PDB file of C-alpha atoms in Angstrom:
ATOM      1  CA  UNK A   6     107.426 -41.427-251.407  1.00 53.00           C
ATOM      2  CA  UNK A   7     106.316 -39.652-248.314  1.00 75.00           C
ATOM      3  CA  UNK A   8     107.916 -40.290-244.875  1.00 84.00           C
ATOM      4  CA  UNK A   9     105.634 -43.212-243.952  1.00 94.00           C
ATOM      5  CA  UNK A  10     103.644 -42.633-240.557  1.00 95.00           C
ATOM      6  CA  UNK A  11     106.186 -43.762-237.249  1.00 97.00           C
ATOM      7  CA  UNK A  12     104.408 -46.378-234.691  1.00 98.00           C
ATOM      8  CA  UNK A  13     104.876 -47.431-231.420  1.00 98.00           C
ATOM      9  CA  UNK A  14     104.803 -51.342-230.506  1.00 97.00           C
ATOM     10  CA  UNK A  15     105.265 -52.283-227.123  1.00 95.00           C
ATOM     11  CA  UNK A  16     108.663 -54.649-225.817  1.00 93.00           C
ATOM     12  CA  UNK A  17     108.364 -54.766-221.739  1.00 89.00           C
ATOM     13  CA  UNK A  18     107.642 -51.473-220.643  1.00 90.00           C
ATOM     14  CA  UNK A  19     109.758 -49.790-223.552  1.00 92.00           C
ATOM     15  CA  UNK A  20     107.949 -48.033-226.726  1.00 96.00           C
ATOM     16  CA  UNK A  21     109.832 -49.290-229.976  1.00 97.00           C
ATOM     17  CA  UNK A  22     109.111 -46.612-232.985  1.00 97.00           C
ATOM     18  CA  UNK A  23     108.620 -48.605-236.316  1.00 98.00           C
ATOM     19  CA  UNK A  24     106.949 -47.697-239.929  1.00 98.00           C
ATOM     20  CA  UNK A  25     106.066 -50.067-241.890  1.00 98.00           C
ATOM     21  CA  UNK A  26     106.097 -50.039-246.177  1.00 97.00           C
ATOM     22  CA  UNK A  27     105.290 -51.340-249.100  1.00 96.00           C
ATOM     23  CA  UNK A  28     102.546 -54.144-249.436  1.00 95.00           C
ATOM     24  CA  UNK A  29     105.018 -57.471-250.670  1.00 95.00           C
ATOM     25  CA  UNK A  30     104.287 -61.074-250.366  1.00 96.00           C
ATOM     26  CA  UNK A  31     107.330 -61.081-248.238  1.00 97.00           C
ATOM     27  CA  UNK A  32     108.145 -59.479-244.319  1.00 98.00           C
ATOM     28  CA  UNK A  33     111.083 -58.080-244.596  1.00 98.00           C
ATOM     29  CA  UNK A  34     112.542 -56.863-240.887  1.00 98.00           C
ATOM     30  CA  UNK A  35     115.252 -54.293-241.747  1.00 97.00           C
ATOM     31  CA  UNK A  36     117.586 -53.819-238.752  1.00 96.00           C
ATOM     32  CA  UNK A  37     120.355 -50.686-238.770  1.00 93.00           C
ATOM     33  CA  UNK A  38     123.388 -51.191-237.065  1.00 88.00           C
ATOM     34  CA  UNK A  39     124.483 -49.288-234.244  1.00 83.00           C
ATOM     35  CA  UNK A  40     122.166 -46.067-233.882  1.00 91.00           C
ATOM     36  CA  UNK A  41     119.283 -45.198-236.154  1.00 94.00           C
ATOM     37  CA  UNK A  42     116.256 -42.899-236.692  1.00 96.00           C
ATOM     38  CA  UNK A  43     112.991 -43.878-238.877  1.00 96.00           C
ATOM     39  CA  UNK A  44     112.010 -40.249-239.576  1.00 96.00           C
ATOM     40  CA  UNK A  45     115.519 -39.004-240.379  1.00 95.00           C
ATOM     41  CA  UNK A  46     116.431 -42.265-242.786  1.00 95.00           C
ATOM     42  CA  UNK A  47     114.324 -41.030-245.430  1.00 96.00           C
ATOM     43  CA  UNK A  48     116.151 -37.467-245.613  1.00 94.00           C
ATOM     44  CA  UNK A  49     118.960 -38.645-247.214  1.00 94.00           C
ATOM     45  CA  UNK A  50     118.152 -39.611-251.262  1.00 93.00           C
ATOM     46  CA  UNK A  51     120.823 -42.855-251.148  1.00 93.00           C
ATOM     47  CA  UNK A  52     119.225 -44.235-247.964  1.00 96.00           C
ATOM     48  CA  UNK A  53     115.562 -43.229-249.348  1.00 96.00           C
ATOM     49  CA  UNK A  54     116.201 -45.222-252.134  1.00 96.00           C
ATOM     50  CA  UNK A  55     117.947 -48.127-250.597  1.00 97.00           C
ATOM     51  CA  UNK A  56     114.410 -48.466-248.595  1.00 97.00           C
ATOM     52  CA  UNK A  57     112.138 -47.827-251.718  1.00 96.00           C
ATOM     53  CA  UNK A  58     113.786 -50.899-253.645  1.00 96.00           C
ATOM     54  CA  UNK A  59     113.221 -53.451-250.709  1.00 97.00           C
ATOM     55  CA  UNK A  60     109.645 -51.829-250.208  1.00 97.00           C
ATOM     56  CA  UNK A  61     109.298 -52.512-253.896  1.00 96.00           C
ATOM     57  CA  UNK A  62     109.259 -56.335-252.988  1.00 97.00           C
ATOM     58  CA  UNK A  63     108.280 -56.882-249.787  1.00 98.00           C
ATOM     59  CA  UNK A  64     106.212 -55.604-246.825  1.00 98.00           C
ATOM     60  CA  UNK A  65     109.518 -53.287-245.160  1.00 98.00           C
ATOM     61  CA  UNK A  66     109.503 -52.904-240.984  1.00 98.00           C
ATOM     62  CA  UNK A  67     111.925 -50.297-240.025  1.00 97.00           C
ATOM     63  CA  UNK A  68     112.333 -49.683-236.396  1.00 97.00           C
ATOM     64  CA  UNK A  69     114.494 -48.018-234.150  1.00 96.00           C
ATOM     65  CA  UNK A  70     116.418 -49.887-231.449  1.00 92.00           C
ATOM     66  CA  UNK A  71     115.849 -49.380-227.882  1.00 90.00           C
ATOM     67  CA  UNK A  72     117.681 -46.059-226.571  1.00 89.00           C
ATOM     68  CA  UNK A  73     118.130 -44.538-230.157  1.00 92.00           C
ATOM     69  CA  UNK A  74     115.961 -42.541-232.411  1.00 94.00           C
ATOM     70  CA  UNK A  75     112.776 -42.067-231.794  1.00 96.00           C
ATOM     71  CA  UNK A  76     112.248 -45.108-229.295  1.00 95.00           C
ATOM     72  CA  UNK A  77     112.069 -44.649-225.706  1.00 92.00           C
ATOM     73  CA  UNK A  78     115.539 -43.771-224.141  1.00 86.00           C
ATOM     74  CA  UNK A  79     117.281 -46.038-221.266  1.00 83.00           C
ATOM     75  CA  UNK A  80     119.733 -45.364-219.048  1.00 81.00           C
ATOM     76  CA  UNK A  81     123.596 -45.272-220.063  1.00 75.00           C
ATOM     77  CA  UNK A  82     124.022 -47.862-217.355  1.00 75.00           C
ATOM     78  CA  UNK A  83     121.964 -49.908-218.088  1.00 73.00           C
ATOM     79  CA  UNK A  84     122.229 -50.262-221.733  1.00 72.00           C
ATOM     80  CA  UNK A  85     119.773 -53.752-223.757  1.00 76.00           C
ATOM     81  CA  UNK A  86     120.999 -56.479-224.241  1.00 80.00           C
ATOM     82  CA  UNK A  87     121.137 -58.602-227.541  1.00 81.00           C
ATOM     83  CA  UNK A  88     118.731 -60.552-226.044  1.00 84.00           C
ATOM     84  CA  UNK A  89     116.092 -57.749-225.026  1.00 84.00           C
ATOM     85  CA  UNK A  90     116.835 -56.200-228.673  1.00 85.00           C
ATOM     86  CA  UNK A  91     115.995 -59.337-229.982  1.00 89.00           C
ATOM     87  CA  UNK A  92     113.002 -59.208-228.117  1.00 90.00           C
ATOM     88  CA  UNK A  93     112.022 -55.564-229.498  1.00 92.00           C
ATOM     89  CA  UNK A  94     112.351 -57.438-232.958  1.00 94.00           C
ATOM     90  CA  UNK A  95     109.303 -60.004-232.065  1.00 94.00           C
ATOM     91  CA  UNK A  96     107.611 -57.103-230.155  1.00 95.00           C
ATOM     92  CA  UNK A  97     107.399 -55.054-233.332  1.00 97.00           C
ATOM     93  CA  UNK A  98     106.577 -58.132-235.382  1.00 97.00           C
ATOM     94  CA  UNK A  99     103.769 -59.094-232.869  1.00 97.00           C
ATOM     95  CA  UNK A 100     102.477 -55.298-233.558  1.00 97.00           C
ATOM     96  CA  UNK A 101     102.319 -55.829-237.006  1.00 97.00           C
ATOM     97  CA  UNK A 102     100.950 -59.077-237.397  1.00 97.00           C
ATOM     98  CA  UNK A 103     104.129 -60.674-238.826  1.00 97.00           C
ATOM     99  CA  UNK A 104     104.209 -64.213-237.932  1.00 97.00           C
ATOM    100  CA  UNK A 105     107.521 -65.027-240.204  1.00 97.00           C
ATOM    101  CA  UNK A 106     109.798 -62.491-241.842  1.00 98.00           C
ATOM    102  CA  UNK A 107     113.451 -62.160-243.570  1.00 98.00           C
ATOM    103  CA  UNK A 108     115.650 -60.296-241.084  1.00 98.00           C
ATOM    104  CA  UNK A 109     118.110 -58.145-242.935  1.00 98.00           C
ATOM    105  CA  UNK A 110     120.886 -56.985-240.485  1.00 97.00           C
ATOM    106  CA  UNK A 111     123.262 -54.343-240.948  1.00 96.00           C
ATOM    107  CA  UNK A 112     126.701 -54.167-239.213  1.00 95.00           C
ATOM    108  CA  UNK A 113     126.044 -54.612-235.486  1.00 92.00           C
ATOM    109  CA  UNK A 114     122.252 -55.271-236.706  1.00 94.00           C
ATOM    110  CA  UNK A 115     123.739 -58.371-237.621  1.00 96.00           C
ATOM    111  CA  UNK A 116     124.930 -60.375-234.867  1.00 95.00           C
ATOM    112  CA  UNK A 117     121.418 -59.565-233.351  1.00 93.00           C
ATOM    113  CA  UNK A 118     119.374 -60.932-236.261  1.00 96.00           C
ATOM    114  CA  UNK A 119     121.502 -64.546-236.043  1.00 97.00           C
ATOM    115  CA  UNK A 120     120.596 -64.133-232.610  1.00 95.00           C
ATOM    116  CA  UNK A 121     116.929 -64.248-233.536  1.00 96.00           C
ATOM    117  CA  UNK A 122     117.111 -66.494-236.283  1.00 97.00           C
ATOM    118  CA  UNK A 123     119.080 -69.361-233.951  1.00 96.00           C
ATOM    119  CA  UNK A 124     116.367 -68.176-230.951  1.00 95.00           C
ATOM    120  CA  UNK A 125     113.406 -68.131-232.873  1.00 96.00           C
ATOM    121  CA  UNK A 126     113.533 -70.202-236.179  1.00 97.00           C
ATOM    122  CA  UNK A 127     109.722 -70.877-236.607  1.00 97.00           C
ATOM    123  CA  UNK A 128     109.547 -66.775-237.077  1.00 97.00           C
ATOM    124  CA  UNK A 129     112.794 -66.618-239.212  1.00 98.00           C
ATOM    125  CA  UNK A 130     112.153 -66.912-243.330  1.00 98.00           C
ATOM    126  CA  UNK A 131     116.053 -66.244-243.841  1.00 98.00           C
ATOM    127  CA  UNK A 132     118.794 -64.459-242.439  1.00 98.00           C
ATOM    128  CA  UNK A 133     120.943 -62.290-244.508  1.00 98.00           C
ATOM    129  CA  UNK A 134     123.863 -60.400-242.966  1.00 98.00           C
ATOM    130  CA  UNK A 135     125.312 -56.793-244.793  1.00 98.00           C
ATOM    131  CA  UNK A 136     128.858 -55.641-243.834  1.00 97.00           C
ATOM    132  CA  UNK A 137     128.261 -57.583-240.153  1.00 97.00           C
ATOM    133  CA  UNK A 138     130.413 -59.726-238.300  1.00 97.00           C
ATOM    134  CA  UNK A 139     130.412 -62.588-235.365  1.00 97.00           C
ATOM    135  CA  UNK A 140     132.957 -60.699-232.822  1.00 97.00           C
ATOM    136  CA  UNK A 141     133.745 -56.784-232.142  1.00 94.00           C
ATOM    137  CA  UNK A 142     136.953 -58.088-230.316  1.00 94.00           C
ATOM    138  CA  UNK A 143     140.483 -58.508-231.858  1.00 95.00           C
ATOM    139  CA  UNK A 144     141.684 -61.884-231.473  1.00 95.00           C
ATOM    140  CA  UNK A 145     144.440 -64.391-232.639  1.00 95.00           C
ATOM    141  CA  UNK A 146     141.887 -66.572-233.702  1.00 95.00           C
ATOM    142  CA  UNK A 147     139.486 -63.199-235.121  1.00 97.00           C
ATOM    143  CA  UNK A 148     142.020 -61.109-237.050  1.00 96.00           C
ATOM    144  CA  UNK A 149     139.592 -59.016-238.614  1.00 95.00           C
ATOM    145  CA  UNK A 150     138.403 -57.300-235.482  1.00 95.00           C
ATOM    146  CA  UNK A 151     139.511 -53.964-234.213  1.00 93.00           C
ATOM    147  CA  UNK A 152     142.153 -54.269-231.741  1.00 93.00           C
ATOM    148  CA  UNK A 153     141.762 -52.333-228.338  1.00 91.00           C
ATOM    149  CA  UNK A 154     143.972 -49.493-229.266  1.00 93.00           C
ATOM    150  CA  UNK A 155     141.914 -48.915-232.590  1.00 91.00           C
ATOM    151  CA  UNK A 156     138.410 -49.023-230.959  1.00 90.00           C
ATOM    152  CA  UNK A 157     139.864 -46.579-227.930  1.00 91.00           C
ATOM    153  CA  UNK A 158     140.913 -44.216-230.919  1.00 91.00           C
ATOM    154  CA  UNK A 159     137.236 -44.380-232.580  1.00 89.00           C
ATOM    155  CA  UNK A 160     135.228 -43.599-229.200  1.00 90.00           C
ATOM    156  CA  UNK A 161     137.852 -41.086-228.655  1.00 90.00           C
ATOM    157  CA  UNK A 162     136.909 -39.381-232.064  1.00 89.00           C
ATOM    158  CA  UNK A 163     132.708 -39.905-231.394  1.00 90.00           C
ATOM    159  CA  UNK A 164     133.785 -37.902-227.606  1.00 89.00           C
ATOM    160  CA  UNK A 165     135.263 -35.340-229.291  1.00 89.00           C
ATOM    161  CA  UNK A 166     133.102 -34.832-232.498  1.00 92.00           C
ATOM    162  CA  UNK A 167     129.828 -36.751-232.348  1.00 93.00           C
ATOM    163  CA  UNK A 168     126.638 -34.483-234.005  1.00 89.00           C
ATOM    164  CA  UNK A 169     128.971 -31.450-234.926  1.00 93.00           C
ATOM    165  CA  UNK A 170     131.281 -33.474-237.797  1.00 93.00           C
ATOM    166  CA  UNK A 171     130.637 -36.693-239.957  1.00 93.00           C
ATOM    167  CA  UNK A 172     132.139 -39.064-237.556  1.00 92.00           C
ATOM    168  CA  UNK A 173     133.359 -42.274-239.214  1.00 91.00           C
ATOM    169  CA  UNK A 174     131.836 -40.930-242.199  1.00 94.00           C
ATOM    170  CA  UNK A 175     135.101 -41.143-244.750  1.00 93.00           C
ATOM    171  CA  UNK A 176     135.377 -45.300-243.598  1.00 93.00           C
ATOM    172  CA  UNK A 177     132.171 -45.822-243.722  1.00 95.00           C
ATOM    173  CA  UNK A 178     130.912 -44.122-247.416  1.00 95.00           C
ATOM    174  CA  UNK A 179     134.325 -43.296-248.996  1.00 95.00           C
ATOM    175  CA  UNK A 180     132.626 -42.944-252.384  1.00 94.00           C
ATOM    176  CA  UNK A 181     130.657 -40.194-250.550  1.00 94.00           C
ATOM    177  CA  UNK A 182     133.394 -38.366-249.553  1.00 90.00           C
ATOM    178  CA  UNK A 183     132.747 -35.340-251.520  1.00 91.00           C
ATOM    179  CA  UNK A 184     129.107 -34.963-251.292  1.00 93.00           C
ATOM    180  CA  UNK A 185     128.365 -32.292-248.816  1.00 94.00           C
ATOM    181  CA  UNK A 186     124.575 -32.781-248.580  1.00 94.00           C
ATOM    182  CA  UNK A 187     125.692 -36.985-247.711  1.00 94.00           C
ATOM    183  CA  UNK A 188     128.082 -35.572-244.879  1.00 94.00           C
ATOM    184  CA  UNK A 189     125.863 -33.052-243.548  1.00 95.00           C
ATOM    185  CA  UNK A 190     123.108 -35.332-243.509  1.00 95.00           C
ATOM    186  CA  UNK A 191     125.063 -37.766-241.694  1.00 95.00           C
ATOM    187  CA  UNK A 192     126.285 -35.438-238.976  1.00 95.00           C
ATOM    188  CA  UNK A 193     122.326 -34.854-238.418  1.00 95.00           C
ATOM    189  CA  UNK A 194     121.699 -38.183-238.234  1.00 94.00           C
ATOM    190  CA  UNK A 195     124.325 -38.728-235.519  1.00 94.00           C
ATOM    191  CA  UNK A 196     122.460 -36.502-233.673  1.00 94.00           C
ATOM    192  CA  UNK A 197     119.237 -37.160-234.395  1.00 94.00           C
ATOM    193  CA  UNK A 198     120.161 -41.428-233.521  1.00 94.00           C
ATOM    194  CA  UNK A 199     121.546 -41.205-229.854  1.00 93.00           C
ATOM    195  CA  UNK A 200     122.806 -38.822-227.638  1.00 91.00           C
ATOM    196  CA  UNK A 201     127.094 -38.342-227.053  1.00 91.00           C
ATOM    197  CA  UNK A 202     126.652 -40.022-223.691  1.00 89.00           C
ATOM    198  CA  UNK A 203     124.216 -42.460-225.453  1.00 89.00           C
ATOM    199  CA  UNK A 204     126.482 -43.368-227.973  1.00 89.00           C
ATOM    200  CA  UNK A 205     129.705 -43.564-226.466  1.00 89.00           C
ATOM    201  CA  UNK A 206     128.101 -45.914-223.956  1.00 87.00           C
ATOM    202  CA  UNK A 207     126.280 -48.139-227.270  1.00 87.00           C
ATOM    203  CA  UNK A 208     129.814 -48.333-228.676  1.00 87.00           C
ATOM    204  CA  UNK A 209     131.443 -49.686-225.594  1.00 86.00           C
ATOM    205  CA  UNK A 210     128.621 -52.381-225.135  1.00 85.00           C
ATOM    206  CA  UNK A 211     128.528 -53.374-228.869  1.00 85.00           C
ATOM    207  CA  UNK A 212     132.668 -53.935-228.341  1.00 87.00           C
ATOM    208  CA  UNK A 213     131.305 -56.696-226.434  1.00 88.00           C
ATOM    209  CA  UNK A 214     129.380 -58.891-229.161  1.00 93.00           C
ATOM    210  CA  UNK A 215     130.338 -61.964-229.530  1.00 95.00           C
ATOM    211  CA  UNK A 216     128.434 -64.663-231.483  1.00 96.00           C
ATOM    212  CA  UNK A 217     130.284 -67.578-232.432  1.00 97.00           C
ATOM    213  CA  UNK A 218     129.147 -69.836-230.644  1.00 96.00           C
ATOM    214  CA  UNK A 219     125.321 -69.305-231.803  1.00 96.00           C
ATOM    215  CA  UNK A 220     126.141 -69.448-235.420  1.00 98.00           C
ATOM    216  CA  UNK A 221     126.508 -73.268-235.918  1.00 98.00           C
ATOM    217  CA  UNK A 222     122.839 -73.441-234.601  1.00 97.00           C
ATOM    218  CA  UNK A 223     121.153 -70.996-237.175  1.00 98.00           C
ATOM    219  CA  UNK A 224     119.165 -73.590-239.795  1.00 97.00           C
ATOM    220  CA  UNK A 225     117.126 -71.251-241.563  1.00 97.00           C
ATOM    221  CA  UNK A 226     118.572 -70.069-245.691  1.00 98.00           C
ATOM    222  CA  UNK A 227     121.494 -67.162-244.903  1.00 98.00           C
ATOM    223  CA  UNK A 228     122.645 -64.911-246.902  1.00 98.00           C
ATOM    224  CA  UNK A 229     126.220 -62.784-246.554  1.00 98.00           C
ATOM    225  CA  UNK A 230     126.778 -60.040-248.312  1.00 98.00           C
ATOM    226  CA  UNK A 231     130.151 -58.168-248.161  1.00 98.00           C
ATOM    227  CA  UNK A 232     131.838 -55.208-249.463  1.00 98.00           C
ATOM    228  CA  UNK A 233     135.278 -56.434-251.043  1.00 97.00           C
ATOM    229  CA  UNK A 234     137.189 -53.468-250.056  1.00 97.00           C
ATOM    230  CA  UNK A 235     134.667 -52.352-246.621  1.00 97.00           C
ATOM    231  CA  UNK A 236     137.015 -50.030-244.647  1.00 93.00           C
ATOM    232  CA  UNK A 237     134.919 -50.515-241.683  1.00 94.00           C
ATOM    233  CA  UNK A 238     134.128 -54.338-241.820  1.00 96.00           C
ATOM    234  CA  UNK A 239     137.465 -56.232-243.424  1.00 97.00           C
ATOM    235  CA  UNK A 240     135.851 -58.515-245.786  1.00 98.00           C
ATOM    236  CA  UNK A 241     137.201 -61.601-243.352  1.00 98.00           C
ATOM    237  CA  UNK A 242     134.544 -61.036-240.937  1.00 98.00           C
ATOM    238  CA  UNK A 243     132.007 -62.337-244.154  1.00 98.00           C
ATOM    239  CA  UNK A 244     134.118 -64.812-245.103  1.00 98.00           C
ATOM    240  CA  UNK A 245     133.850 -65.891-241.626  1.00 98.00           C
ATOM    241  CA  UNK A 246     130.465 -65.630-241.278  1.00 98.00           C
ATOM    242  CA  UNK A 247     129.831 -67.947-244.583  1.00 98.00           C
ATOM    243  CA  UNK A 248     131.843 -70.853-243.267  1.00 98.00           C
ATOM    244  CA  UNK A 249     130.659 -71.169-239.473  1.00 98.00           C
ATOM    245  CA  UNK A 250     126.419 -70.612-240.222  1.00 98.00           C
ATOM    246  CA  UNK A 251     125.395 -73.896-242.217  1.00 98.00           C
ATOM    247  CA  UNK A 252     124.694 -73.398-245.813  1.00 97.00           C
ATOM    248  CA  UNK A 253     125.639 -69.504-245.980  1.00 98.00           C
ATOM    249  CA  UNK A 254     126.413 -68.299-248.963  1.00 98.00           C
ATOM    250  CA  UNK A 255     128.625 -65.312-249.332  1.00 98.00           C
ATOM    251  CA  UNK A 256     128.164 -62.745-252.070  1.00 98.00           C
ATOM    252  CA  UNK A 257     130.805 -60.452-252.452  1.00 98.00           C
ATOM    253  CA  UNK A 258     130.271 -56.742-253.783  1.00 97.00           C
ATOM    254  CA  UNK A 259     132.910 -55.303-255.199  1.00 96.00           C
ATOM    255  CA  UNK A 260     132.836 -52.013-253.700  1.00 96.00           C
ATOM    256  CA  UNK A 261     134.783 -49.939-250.698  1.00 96.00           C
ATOM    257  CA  UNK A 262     131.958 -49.093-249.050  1.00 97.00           C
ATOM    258  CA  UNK A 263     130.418 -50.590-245.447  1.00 97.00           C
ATOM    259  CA  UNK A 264     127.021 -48.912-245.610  1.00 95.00           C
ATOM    260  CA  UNK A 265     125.233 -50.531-248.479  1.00 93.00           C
ATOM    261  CA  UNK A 266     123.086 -47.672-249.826  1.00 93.00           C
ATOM    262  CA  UNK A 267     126.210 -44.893-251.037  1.00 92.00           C
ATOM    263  CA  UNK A 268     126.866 -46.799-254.348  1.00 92.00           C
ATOM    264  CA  UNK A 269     125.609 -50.116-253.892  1.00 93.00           C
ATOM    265  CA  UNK A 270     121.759 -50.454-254.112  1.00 94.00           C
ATOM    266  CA  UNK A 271     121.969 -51.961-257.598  1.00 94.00           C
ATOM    267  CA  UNK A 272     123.953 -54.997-256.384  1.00 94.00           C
ATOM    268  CA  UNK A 273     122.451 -55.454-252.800  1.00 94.00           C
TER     269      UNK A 273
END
């Protein structure tokens, strides 16, 4: 499959890049978490194929958040909210004409497509959630968080190494360890996603999500799926997930991975 051709829809006065494939009976929003580029997903042969399967059943809309990729850059200071992300989602929806779709969220995707599925349920067919979470904050009460120390030590690595080594890359696809072409492809991507000053300021933001209070109010069918052994996303943040959004169910992959297309298209 050929890169498919990169649009622009219009959220405020921001440009949101999105594609848009397959021809499915079923909208299918696909949401990356934390930084992301449409063009540059389809360069690597695991994510390629990840996309082809859900294209194979569904109309797919990729986009790129505000401030990454290939959508219009904001200022480090003034970084979107969940809510104007959210926003993006219906903008890019609006653009293609979807009036209901699935919204498939991965990792800090997530939180922002429970968001839109408490916010907006007439537009939401079902929610699933891959490798995500409700809080980025340690807590007594949220175990499964990093703790301050550990997400110092992380922005600390993207300062030092962001776009010129596979940051995060070991935790993230540990059965992709030892493919060079997966780790130079990722150190690309970095680059080609966000800026260092982009991304360091993302990550410090995203530290702040927090959605447990919205969760009780999402109706529409949920889905949580969950690597067992996710280095990344401890598999209590799904378990979590599945008991405070009514009706979740939880599937559990048994896998080490947090990013869903290394080894795990088949089960996804």
């Amino acid at each position: 499959m050929d890169v498919p051709r990169t649009r622009y829809a219009r959220s405020g006065d921001v440009n949101i890049a999105y594609q848009v494939v397959g021809e499915g009976p079923i909208d299918l929003v696909f949401v990356m978490g934390w930084v992301s580029n449409v063009d540059y997903a389809w360069r690597e042969s695991h994510f390629a194929e990840f996309l082809r399967r859900l294209a194979s059943f569904s109309r797919l809309i990729l986009f790129d958040k505000r401030g990454t990729g290939l959508s219009d850059r904001v200022s480090n200071t003034q970084l979107p909210t969940l809510e104007q992300r959210m926003d993006d989602v219906r903008a890019v929806m609006d653009a293609v004409g979807s009036k209901e779709a699935a919204l498939v969220g991965i990792s800090e995707g997530g939180p922002m497509c429970a968001l839109f599925a408490a916010t907006y349920p007439e537009r939401t067919r079902a929610l699933v959630m891959l490798g995500s979470y409700a809080c980025a904050r340690w807590s007594p009460d949220y175990p499964w968080a990093r703790t301050e120390a550990q997400q110092e030590a992380f922005i600390q690595s993207m300062s030092q190494g962001w776009g010129v080594e596979p940051v995060g890359f070991e935790q993230r696809m540990p059965s992709l360890a030892g493919d060079a072409r997966a780790r130079e492809w990722w150190t690309e991507w970095q680059r080609m996603a966000a800026s260092p000053g982009a991304v360091l300021a993302l990550a410090r933001m995203n530290q702040q999500i927090d959605i447990r209070q919205v969760l009780p109010a999402i109706s529409r069918p949920t889905l949580i799926i969950h690597a067992a052994g996710d280095q990344a996303m401890p598999f209590g943040h799904g378990e979590y997930l599945a008991r405070a959004i009514p009706g979740a169910r939880l599937a559990r992959i048994e896998s080490i991975d947090h990013i869903p297309w290394a080894r795990d298209t088949d089960a996804v």
